[in-house]
Amino acid sequence: MGLKIWMNDGLADEADAKVSVFDHGLLYGDGVFEGIRVYNGKVFEHDAHINRLFTSAHAIRLKVPTDKETLKNYVRQTVDANNIKNGYIRLIVTRGVGTLGLNPLICKQGQLIIIADKIQLYPQELYENGLRVISASTLRNHPQSVPPQIKSLNYLNNILAKIEAIDHNMLEAIMYNHEGFVAEATGDNIFVVKERKITTPPISAGSLDGITRKVVMRLAKENGYDVREANLARYDLYDADEIFLTGTAAEVIGVVEVDGRPIGSGKPGPVTRDLLSKFEQYTRQ
Ligand code: PMP
């Protein structure tokens, strides 16, 4: 038996959950999305994700075909219909059906899709031993092209960097911006620890305003860490005591090698491990 998928205003069987070949989400990557966790049957940071979806949609002049409270209700109904206690939600709004031309204003109605499923996690071994990453040569989108704050369906920028990682037998790559500063990883935000001070690039460096990033920054501050947002150069990665990534799926994961250079001790460090454990406590309470 397949999943129940939310399509516009009701649940459909997975086999019937289909979109038109004229949907501009498919034709042009014209749309926005969110990835959200469910922990113990509760939608994690539900409001923050719904708000970011509406902000992304607003930025591309896409009208979400429902209001925020109704959308939250649809999300909960989808989670319940699939009996998801711990899992992952993909919330998508495409521009909807149009013609083969670019003009988004021809698309009369946005298409809403909600998928609630099990989550694909990194293997536990990587949380213990850390990730190896490379610096991607593909730069993060210039803020005057597709602004990186928009969580749009057009992920080709990050996919090109991900291909570079895969070509190097790695799972992640670090993306830099047009000024040479660190932006983020292809699907996660990045943090550097130096002498117990924690630094993450500001959103203006070309990172997504990550919801895990925000929660981890708050937890770190509450636990007495010095947390700051500042531009980071490649040097700061090579010189770090610890590096970790944050994201909805990855949570908090250590990086132990960048461009073949070991970071710190070559194992996920004490700050990374502490924050992962604090994050786990917080999400599983
Ligand atoms: N950056 C990018 C490019 C992402 O796609 C994501 C989400 N996977 C993140 C950062 C992390 O954001 P969040 O913590 O909201 O999942």
mmCIF file of N, CA, C and O in Angstrom, residues 1-5 7 11-18 82 115 117:
data_model
loop_
_atom_site.group_PDB
_atom_site.id
_atom_site.type_symbol
_atom_site.label_atom_id
_atom_site.label_comp_id
_atom_site.label_asym_id
_atom_site.label_seq_id
_atom_site.Cartn_x
_atom_site.Cartn_y
_atom_site.Cartn_z
ATOM 1 N N MET A 1 0.837 -1.203 0.000
ATOM 2 C CA MET A 1 0.000 0.000 0.000
ATOM 3 C C MET A 1 0.877 1.260 0.000
ATOM 4 O O MET A 1 1.827 1.337 0.762
ATOM 5 N N GLY A 2 0.524 2.189 -0.861
ATOM 6 C CA GLY A 2 1.344 3.401 -0.960
ATOM 7 C C GLY A 2 0.957 4.445 0.074
ATOM 8 O O GLY A 2 0.114 4.214 0.936
ATOM 9 N N LEU A 3 1.595 5.585 -0.020
ATOM 10 C CA LEU A 3 1.318 6.689 0.903
ATOM 11 C C LEU A 3 0.055 7.422 0.485
ATOM 12 O O LEU A 3 -0.391 7.322 -0.657
ATOM 13 N N LYS A 4 -0.456 8.179 1.440
ATOM 14 C CA LYS A 4 -1.517 9.152 1.135
ATOM 15 C C LYS A 4 -0.830 10.507 0.937
ATOM 16 O O LYS A 4 -0.075 10.958 1.810
ATOM 17 N N ILE A 5 -1.076 11.111 -0.186
ATOM 18 C CA ILE A 5 -0.419 12.380 -0.519
ATOM 19 C C ILE A 5 -1.480 13.486 -0.548
ATOM 20 O O ILE A 5 -2.560 13.291 -1.117
ATOM 21 N N MET A 7 -2.993 16.562 -2.099
ATOM 22 C CA MET A 7 -2.964 17.251 -3.391
ATOM 23 C C MET A 7 -4.008 18.365 -3.359
ATOM 24 O O MET A 7 -5.220 18.080 -3.375
ATOM 25 N N LEU A 11 -6.662 14.425 0.385
ATOM 26 C CA LEU A 11 -5.683 13.334 0.285
ATOM 27 C C LEU A 11 -5.970 12.464 -0.934
ATOM 28 O O LEU A 11 -7.131 12.238 -1.286
ATOM 29 N N ALA A 12 -4.884 12.000 -1.555
ATOM 30 C CA ALA A 12 -5.023 11.102 -2.703
ATOM 31 C C ALA A 12 -4.104 9.913 -2.479
ATOM 32 O O ALA A 12 -3.103 10.009 -1.760
ATOM 33 N N ASP A 13 -4.465 8.784 -3.073
ATOM 34 C CA ASP A 13 -3.539 7.649 -3.048
ATOM 35 C C ASP A 13 -2.296 8.027 -3.840
ATOM 36 O O ASP A 13 -2.389 8.731 -4.848
ATOM 37 N N GLU A 14 -1.162 7.509 -3.378
ATOM 38 C CA GLU A 14 0.118 7.811 -4.046
ATOM 39 C C GLU A 14 0.011 7.604 -5.568
ATOM 40 O O GLU A 14 0.490 8.429 -6.354
ATOM 41 N N ALA A 15 -0.634 6.506 -5.985
ATOM 42 C CA ALA A 15 -0.725 6.181 -7.409
ATOM 43 C C ALA A 15 -1.516 7.234 -8.189
ATOM 44 O O ALA A 15 -1.309 7.405 -9.397
ATOM 45 N N ASP A 16 -2.379 7.963 -7.491
ATOM 46 C CA ASP A 16 -3.207 8.971 -8.174
ATOM 47 C C ASP A 16 -2.656 10.388 -7.991
ATOM 48 O O ASP A 16 -3.220 11.345 -8.524
ATOM 49 N N ALA A 17 -1.594 10.526 -7.195
ATOM 50 C CA ALA A 17 -1.061 11.861 -6.904
ATOM 51 C C ALA A 17 -0.144 12.284 -8.049
ATOM 52 O O ALA A 17 1.054 12.010 -8.046
ATOM 53 N N LYS A 18 -0.720 12.949 -9.043
ATOM 54 C CA LYS A 18 0.034 13.272 -10.266
ATOM 55 C C LYS A 18 -0.103 14.754 -10.580
ATOM 56 O O LYS A 18 -1.111 15.364 -10.254
ATOM 57 N N ASN A 82 -0.835 9.039 7.326
ATOM 58 C CA ASN A 82 0.244 8.084 7.038
ATOM 59 C C ASN A 82 0.846 7.493 8.312
ATOM 60 O O ASN A 82 1.853 6.796 8.255
ATOM 61 N N ILE A 115 3.861 15.604 1.186
ATOM 62 C CA ILE A 115 4.251 14.191 1.303
ATOM 63 C C ILE A 115 4.779 13.986 2.720
ATOM 64 O O ILE A 115 5.645 14.745 3.176
ATOM 65 N N ASP A 117 6.572 11.013 4.976
ATOM 66 C CA ASP A 117 7.178 9.696 4.733
ATOM 67 C C ASP A 117 8.209 9.404 5.821
ATOM 68 O O ASP A 117 8.487 10.245 6.676
#
